Amino acid sequence: TMASYNKFQNNCYRDALLVALINCATSVFAGFVIFSVVGFMAKGSGRLVKDVVASGPGLAFVAYPEGIANMNVSVLWAILFFLMLLTLGLDSQFTMVEAILSGLADEFPVLTKTPRRRLGAIALLCVILFLLGIPSICQAGFHHFNIMDNYSASIALLVVAFVELLAVSWCYGVNNLCRDIKMMIGFEPNIYWKATWAVISPIFVLAIFVFKIIQYKPLDYSGYVYPAYAEVLGWLMVVASVILVPIFMIRQLIRFGLGKVVRKAMKESYKWGPGLEKFWPDDERYNDKLAEKRAIEKARENAVQFVNLSFAGNHVDDTMLTTKF
């Protein structure tokens, strides 16, 4: 997604460490900011912190603005707070739109073939997301938002992350991944990263998923228990996010059979490699595949040209026959 805009030899190792450190530091800083305000509210009302506000969207949209309103120079703090929420939302939308568009462009390259088409695809996607967001600002919008917040970005995310870890670390191979990274940054990640990708992360993600299922309870907010149809809607969101994984697995099993599917899953495509062919010779594995890739692509081009010429010939013959009679 966003990383695809980097140069091929960008130091992604350094960037990953910086992003992780900045993320943790931001969380710690946000904790000080939020709980200082909540503590101020608790002292002002003579209640315990746990009784002031419940966790969830109400913290940002109800309790926090209430606390800011009681501070000195409240207008300034309110402007800064909601400006922060605005920029946070815009930043999230940038990555969300780009993630969806990148997936669609990989499947349908015609969408981004020209700058005008790419702009049109982005505009259409933004309009669709805007229409989908309208229910969240209606009278029951808070409850719609709460359902999405609790279902669409929890269990489904764990399932997708677990499948991705298995696919990259065990199907493609963690050693192949490290060799690819070495092509970009000049050195392989150490054993810690290999163990994290292949063993530690899958175990932790699976454990969190199991605990999430065991500790599941009906959705509620501040004492209000959501009706059964709301839970059904939430689980439909979960299923919609992960259903394509088993669907495509079953589709491939039906088309090719178990043995061939397993062999194909463990073997990379002839097209797999750096986006720019000039980097292929930098690695022996890709250098050996380059001749095969070019031969297959040339054969496909010749086949397409042959089909086009055949259709053109038939068209000419039909035209001649029609003219003759």
GROMACS .gro file of C-alpha atoms in nm:
model
  325
    1THR     CA    1   0.000   0.000   0.000
    2MET     CA    2   0.181   0.314   0.119
    3ALA     CA    3   0.518   0.133   0.118
    4SER     CA    4   0.482   0.076  -0.257
    5TYR     CA    5   0.564   0.445  -0.306
    6ASN     CA    6   0.909   0.397  -0.154
    7LYS     CA    7   1.222   0.349  -0.359
    8PHE     CA    8   1.322  -0.017  -0.397
    9GLN     CA    9   1.631   0.021  -0.179
   10ASN     CA   10   1.460   0.226   0.090
   11ASN     CA   11   1.571   0.118   0.440
   12CYS     CA   12   1.244  -0.045   0.548
   13TYR     CA   13   1.421  -0.202   0.849
   14ARG     CA   14   1.495   0.142   0.994
   15ASP     CA   15   1.145   0.265   0.910
   16ALA     CA   16   0.981  -0.033   1.084
   17LEU     CA   17   1.178   0.032   1.403
   18LEU     CA   18   1.102   0.405   1.394
   19VAL     CA   19   0.729   0.349   1.337
   20ALA     CA   20   0.711   0.098   1.625
   21LEU     CA   21   0.897   0.330   1.865
   22ILE     CA   22   0.694   0.637   1.764
   23ASN     CA   23   0.371   0.438   1.798
   24CYS     CA   24   0.457   0.322   2.151
   25ALA     CA   25   0.578   0.669   2.254
   26THR     CA   26   0.258   0.827   2.118
   27SER     CA   27   0.045   0.578   2.314
   28VAL     CA   28   0.230   0.660   2.637
   29PHE     CA   29   0.199   1.033   2.574
   30ALA     CA   30  -0.172   0.999   2.489
   31GLY     CA   31  -0.222   0.805   2.812
   32PHE     CA   32  -0.079   1.093   3.015
   33VAL     CA   33  -0.294   1.345   2.827
   34ILE     CA   34  -0.619   1.150   2.854
   35PHE     CA   35  -0.590   1.039   3.214
   36SER     CA   36  -0.481   1.380   3.333
   37VAL     CA   37  -0.807   1.521   3.193
   38VAL     CA   38  -1.013   1.230   3.329
   39GLY     CA   39  -0.845   1.274   3.668
   40PHE     CA   40  -0.928   1.644   3.659
   41MET     CA   41  -1.292   1.555   3.590
   42ALA     CA   42  -1.297   1.296   3.869
   43LYS     CA   43  -1.158   1.542   4.124
   44GLY     CA   44  -1.397   1.814   4.017
   45SER     CA   45  -1.701   1.585   4.051
   46GLY     CA   46  -1.581   1.403   4.362
   47ARG     CA   47  -1.595   1.060   4.194
   48LEU     CA   48  -1.348   0.782   4.120
   49VAL     CA   49  -1.180   0.775   3.779
   50LYS     CA   50  -1.352   0.448   3.688
   51ASP     CA   51  -1.692   0.610   3.751
   52VAL     CA   52  -1.629   0.917   3.538
   53VAL     CA   53  -1.643   0.760   3.192
   54ALA     CA   54  -1.650   0.422   3.026
   55SER     CA   55  -1.401   0.324   2.758
   56GLY     CA   56  -1.501   0.353   2.396
   57PRO     CA   57  -1.604   0.633   2.160
   58GLY     CA   58  -1.781   0.816   2.441
   59LEU     CA   59  -1.441   0.897   2.589
   60ALA     CA   60  -1.339   1.110   2.290
   61PHE     CA   61  -1.676   1.255   2.190
   62VAL     CA   62  -1.853   1.300   2.525
   63ALA     CA   63  -1.632   1.289   2.834
   64TYR     CA   64  -1.318   1.453   2.700
   65PRO     CA   65  -1.495   1.760   2.554
   66GLU     CA   66  -1.683   1.792   2.884
   67GLY     CA   67  -1.355   1.797   3.072
   68ILE     CA   68  -1.201   2.052   2.836
   69ALA     CA   69  -1.503   2.282   2.880
   70ASN     CA   70  -1.420   2.312   3.253
   71MET     CA   71  -1.056   2.413   3.198
   72ASN     CA   72  -0.904   2.758   3.173
   73VAL     CA   73  -0.885   2.888   2.814
   74SER     CA   74  -1.126   2.609   2.721
   75VAL     CA   75  -1.184   2.746   2.369
   76LEU     CA   76  -0.815   2.705   2.281
   77TRP     CA   77  -0.799   2.349   2.417
   78ALA     CA   78  -1.123   2.258   2.237
   79ILE     CA   79  -0.989   2.388   1.904
   80LEU     CA   80  -0.663   2.195   1.946
   81PHE     CA   81  -0.845   1.878   2.051
   82PHE     CA   82  -1.090   1.869   1.762
   83LEU     CA   83  -0.821   1.975   1.515
   84MET     CA   84  -0.625   1.672   1.636
   85LEU     CA   85  -0.930   1.448   1.579
   86LEU     CA   86  -0.975   1.594   1.229
   87THR     CA   87  -0.613   1.532   1.125
   88LEU     CA   88  -0.625   1.185   1.281
   89GLY     CA   89  -0.936   1.103   1.076
   90LEU     CA   90  -0.784   1.238   0.755
   91ASP     CA   91  -0.466   1.038   0.808
   92SER     CA   92  -0.670   0.721   0.864
   93GLN     CA   93  -0.870   0.786   0.548
   94PHE     CA   94  -0.554   0.829   0.340
   95THR     CA   95  -0.430   0.483   0.434
   96MET     CA   96  -0.777   0.325   0.410
   97VAL     CA   97  -0.845   0.460   0.059
   98GLU     CA   98  -0.496   0.369  -0.059
   99ALA     CA   99  -0.524   0.013   0.080
  100ILE     CA  100  -0.855  -0.048  -0.101
  101LEU     CA  101  -0.737   0.116  -0.423
  102SER     CA  102  -0.409  -0.080  -0.427
  103GLY     CA  103  -0.596  -0.409  -0.394
  104LEU     CA  104  -0.838  -0.315  -0.672
  105ALA     CA  105  -0.554  -0.192  -0.895
  106ASP     CA  106  -0.364  -0.520  -0.852
  107GLU     CA  107  -0.673  -0.713  -0.964
  108PHE     CA  108  -0.794  -0.460  -1.225
  109PRO     CA  109  -0.492  -0.260  -1.353
  110VAL     CA  110  -0.715  -0.068  -1.594
  111LEU     CA  111  -0.846   0.137  -1.298
  112THR     CA  112  -0.514   0.318  -1.254
  113LYS     CA  113  -0.371   0.290  -1.604
  114THR     CA  114  -0.370   0.669  -1.651
  115PRO     CA  115  -0.367   0.956  -1.397
  116ARG     CA  116  -0.722   1.052  -1.503
  117ARG     CA  117  -0.853   0.700  -1.445
  118ARG     CA  118  -0.676   0.683  -1.109
  119LEU     CA  119  -0.830   1.015  -1.004
  120GLY     CA  120  -1.173   0.891  -1.113
  121ALA     CA  121  -1.131   0.565  -0.918
  122ILE     CA  122  -1.029   0.758  -0.605
  123ALA     CA  123  -1.323   0.996  -0.639
  124LEU     CA  124  -1.571   0.708  -0.687
  125LEU     CA  125  -1.426   0.522  -0.388
  126CYS     CA  126  -1.450   0.833  -0.167
  127VAL     CA  127  -1.813   0.888  -0.270
  128ILE     CA  128  -1.898   0.526  -0.185
  129LEU     CA  129  -1.728   0.552   0.154
  130PHE     CA  130  -1.907   0.882   0.216
  131LEU     CA  131  -2.246   0.721   0.146
  132LEU     CA  132  -2.160   0.425   0.369
  133GLY     CA  133  -2.072   0.666   0.649
  134ILE     CA  134  -2.402   0.856   0.644
  135PRO     CA  135  -2.583   0.610   0.881
  136SER     CA  136  -2.316   0.684   1.145
  137ILE     CA  137  -2.423   1.050   1.170
  138CYS     CA  138  -2.796   0.977   1.195
  139GLN     CA  139  -2.993   0.953   1.519
  140ALA     CA  140  -2.874   0.597   1.591
  141GLY     CA  141  -2.532   0.663   1.439
  142PHE     CA  142  -2.347   0.620   1.766
  143HIS     CA  143  -2.476   0.263   1.796
  144HIS     CA  144  -2.386   0.187   1.433
  145PHE     CA  145  -2.037   0.314   1.502
  146ASN     CA  146  -2.009   0.110   1.822
  147ILE     CA  147  -2.109  -0.210   1.641
  148MET     CA  148  -1.849  -0.152   1.369
  149ASP     CA  149  -1.585  -0.061   1.625
  150ASN     CA  150  -1.639  -0.380   1.825
  151TYR     CA  151  -1.678  -0.631   1.542
  152SER     CA  152  -1.523  -0.520   1.215
  153ALA     CA  153  -1.177  -0.438   1.356
  154SER     CA  154  -1.125  -0.710   1.617
  155ILE     CA  155  -1.187  -1.078   1.542
  156ALA     CA  156  -1.167  -1.036   1.164
  157LEU     CA  157  -0.837  -0.851   1.194
  158LEU     CA  158  -0.689  -1.132   1.404
  159VAL     CA  159  -0.798  -1.396   1.153
  160VAL     CA  160  -0.654  -1.205   0.856
  161ALA     CA  161  -0.327  -1.136   1.043
  162PHE     CA  162  -0.291  -1.504   1.136
  163VAL     CA  163  -0.348  -1.620   0.777
  164GLU     CA  164  -0.099  -1.362   0.646
  165LEU     CA  165   0.166  -1.476   0.894
  166LEU     CA  166   0.120  -1.839   0.791
  167ALA     CA  167   0.127  -1.752   0.420
  168VAL     CA  168   0.441  -1.538   0.439
  169SER     CA  169   0.641  -1.732   0.700
  170TRP     CA  170   0.552  -2.091   0.615
  171CYS     CA  171   0.421  -2.100   0.257
  172TYR     CA  172   0.652  -1.844   0.099
  173GLY     CA  173   0.920  -1.904   0.359
  174VAL     CA  174   1.077  -1.675   0.614
  175ASN     CA  175   1.423  -1.732   0.462
  176ASN     CA  176   1.300  -1.620   0.119
  177LEU     CA  177   1.147  -1.313   0.282
  178CYS     CA  178   1.477  -1.228   0.449
  179ARG     CA  179   1.662  -1.269   0.118
  180ASP     CA  180   1.417  -1.028  -0.044
  181ILE     CA  181   1.477  -0.777   0.234
  182LYS     CA  182   1.853  -0.819   0.191
  183MET     CA  183   1.816  -0.720  -0.175
  184MET     CA  184   1.662  -0.392  -0.060
  185ILE     CA  185   1.867  -0.294   0.245
  186GLY     CA  186   2.192  -0.489   0.202
  187PHE     CA  187   2.165  -0.723   0.504
  188GLU     CA  188   1.931  -0.992   0.634
  189PRO     CA  189   1.719  -0.942   0.946
  190ASN     CA  190   1.860  -1.134   1.242
  191ILE     CA  191   1.723  -1.448   1.408
  192TYR     CA  192   1.494  -1.244   1.636
  193TRP     CA  193   1.286  -1.124   1.341
  194LYS     CA  194   1.273  -1.471   1.185
  195ALA     CA  195   1.153  -1.623   1.512
  196THR     CA  196   0.899  -1.343   1.558
  197TRP     CA  197   0.748  -1.383   1.210
  198ALA     CA  198   0.747  -1.763   1.205
  199VAL     CA  199   0.666  -1.861   1.565
  200ILE     CA  200   0.610  -1.588   1.823
  201SER     CA  201   0.363  -1.367   1.634
  202PRO     CA  202   0.140  -1.655   1.509
  203ILE     CA  203   0.121  -1.799   1.862
  204PHE     CA  204   0.033  -1.462   2.017
  205VAL     CA  205  -0.226  -1.380   1.751
  206LEU     CA  206  -0.384  -1.724   1.787
  207ALA     CA  207  -0.386  -1.694   2.168
  208ILE     CA  208  -0.553  -1.351   2.153
  209PHE     CA  209  -0.812  -1.489   1.911
  210VAL     CA  210  -0.891  -1.784   2.141
  211PHE     CA  211  -0.921  -1.558   2.449
  212LYS     CA  212  -1.141  -1.320   2.249
  213ILE     CA  213  -1.379  -1.604   2.165
  214ILE     CA  214  -1.378  -1.747   2.520
  215GLN     CA  215  -1.443  -1.410   2.683
  216TYR     CA  216  -1.705  -1.304   2.430
  217LYS     CA  217  -2.019  -1.149   2.572
  218PRO     CA  218  -2.313  -0.968   2.410
  219LEU     CA  219  -2.236  -0.612   2.306
  220ASP     CA  220  -2.343  -0.341   2.548
  221TYR     CA  221  -2.267   0.023   2.619
  222SER     CA  222  -2.316   0.191   2.956
  223GLY     CA  223  -2.572  -0.067   3.063
  224TYR     CA  224  -2.762  -0.080   2.735
  225VAL     CA  225  -2.754  -0.433   2.588
  226TYR     CA  226  -2.784  -0.442   2.210
  227PRO     CA  227  -3.064  -0.654   2.059
  228ALA     CA  228  -2.996  -0.987   1.888
  229TYR     CA  229  -3.019  -0.845   1.535
  230ALA     CA  230  -2.740  -0.599   1.617
  231GLU     CA  231  -2.513  -0.888   1.715
  232VAL     CA  232  -2.606  -1.071   1.395
  233LEU     CA  233  -2.513  -0.758   1.198
  234GLY     CA  234  -2.180  -0.742   1.379
  235TRP     CA  235  -2.097  -1.106   1.307
  236LEU     CA  236  -2.190  -1.052   0.941
  237MET     CA  237  -1.924  -0.779   0.934
  238VAL     CA  238  -1.672  -1.029   1.072
  239VAL     CA  239  -1.769  -1.296   0.818
  240ALA     CA  240  -1.763  -1.047   0.527
  241SER     CA  241  -1.399  -0.964   0.605
  242VAL     CA  242  -1.270  -1.323   0.618
  243ILE     CA  243  -1.507  -1.523   0.398
  244LEU     CA  244  -1.295  -1.475   0.084
  245VAL     CA  245  -1.011  -1.679   0.238
  246PRO     CA  246  -1.206  -2.011   0.258
  247ILE     CA  247  -1.401  -1.931  -0.062
  248PHE     CA  248  -1.086  -1.901  -0.273
  249MET     CA  249  -0.931  -2.201  -0.097
  250ILE     CA  250  -1.234  -2.419  -0.183
  251ARG     CA  251  -1.241  -2.278  -0.538
  252GLN     CA  252  -0.877  -2.372  -0.595
  253LEU     CA  253  -0.932  -2.719  -0.444
  254ILE     CA  254  -1.222  -2.782  -0.680
  255ARG     CA  255  -1.027  -2.660  -0.985
  256PHE     CA  256  -0.690  -2.827  -0.923
  257GLY     CA  257  -0.725  -3.082  -0.642
  258LEU     CA  258  -0.548  -3.094  -0.305
  259GLY     CA  259  -0.205  -3.205  -0.424
  260LYS     CA  260  -0.169  -2.945  -0.698
  261VAL     CA  261  -0.304  -2.666  -0.475
  262VAL     CA  262  -0.046  -2.744  -0.207
  263ARG     CA  263   0.236  -2.751  -0.464
  264LYS     CA  264   0.120  -2.422  -0.616
  265ALA     CA  265   0.092  -2.261  -0.272
  266MET     CA  266   0.449  -2.356  -0.193
  267LYS     CA  267   0.586  -2.236  -0.528
  268GLU     CA  268   0.610  -1.872  -0.622
  269SER     CA  269   0.478  -1.739  -0.952
  270TYR     CA  270   0.720  -1.684  -1.238
  271LYS     CA  271   0.625  -1.313  -1.220
  272TRP     CA  272   0.718  -1.282  -0.853
  273GLY     CA  273   1.013  -1.052  -0.799
  274PRO     CA  274   1.110  -0.684  -0.770
  275GLY     CA  275   0.878  -0.446  -0.951
  276LEU     CA  276   1.165  -0.322  -1.169
  277GLU     CA  277   1.348  -0.588  -1.371
  278LYS     CA  278   1.680  -0.405  -1.339
  279PHE     CA  279   1.703  -0.533  -0.979
  280TRP     CA  280   1.643  -0.900  -1.067
  281PRO     CA  281   2.010  -0.978  -1.149
  282ASP     CA  282   2.108  -0.862  -0.797
  283ASP     CA  283   1.992  -1.196  -0.656
  284GLU     CA  284   2.082  -1.537  -0.796
  285ARG     CA  285   1.730  -1.672  -0.737
  286TYR     CA  286   1.565  -1.397  -0.943
  287ASN     CA  287   1.842  -1.386  -1.200
  288ASP     CA  288   1.774  -1.752  -1.283
  289LYS     CA  289   1.401  -1.678  -1.317
  290LEU     CA  290   1.445  -1.371  -1.538
  291ALA     CA  291   1.504  -1.566  -1.861
  292GLU     CA  292   1.203  -1.788  -1.785
  293LYS     CA  293   0.984  -1.483  -1.713
  294ARG     CA  294   1.081  -1.311  -2.037
  295ALA     CA  295   1.028  -1.631  -2.238
  296ILE     CA  296   0.680  -1.687  -2.095
  297GLU     CA  297   0.579  -1.324  -2.150
  298LYS     CA  298   0.712  -1.335  -2.507
  299ALA     CA  299   0.519  -1.655  -2.575
  300ARG     CA  300   0.201  -1.499  -2.441
  301GLU     CA  301   0.250  -1.187  -2.655
  302ASN     CA  302   0.298  -1.406  -2.963
  303ALA     CA  303  -0.016  -1.603  -2.878
  304VAL     CA  304  -0.220  -1.283  -2.841
  305GLN     CA  305  -0.087  -1.148  -3.171
  306PHE     CA  306  -0.168  -1.478  -3.343
  307VAL     CA  307  -0.527  -1.469  -3.212
  308ASN     CA  308  -0.568  -1.106  -3.319
  309LEU     CA  309  -0.436  -1.179  -3.667
  310SER     CA  310  -0.664  -1.482  -3.694
  311PHE     CA  311  -0.969  -1.273  -3.605
  312ALA     CA  312  -0.859  -1.002  -3.848
  313GLY     CA  313  -0.823  -1.261  -4.125
  314ASN     CA  314  -1.168  -1.402  -4.058
  315HIS     CA  315  -1.313  -1.052  -4.066
  316VAL     CA  316  -1.153  -0.986  -4.404
  317ASP     CA  317  -1.280  -1.315  -4.544
  318ASP     CA  318  -1.633  -1.249  -4.421
  319THR     CA  319  -1.628  -0.902  -4.572
  320MET     CA  320  -1.513  -1.036  -4.908
  321LEU     CA  321  -1.781  -1.302  -4.908
  322THR     CA  322  -2.050  -1.051  -4.821
  323THR     CA  323  -1.935  -0.819  -5.102
  324LYS     CA  324  -1.924  -1.100  -5.354
  325PHE     CA  325  -2.280  -1.212  -5.290
   0.00000   0.00000   0.00000
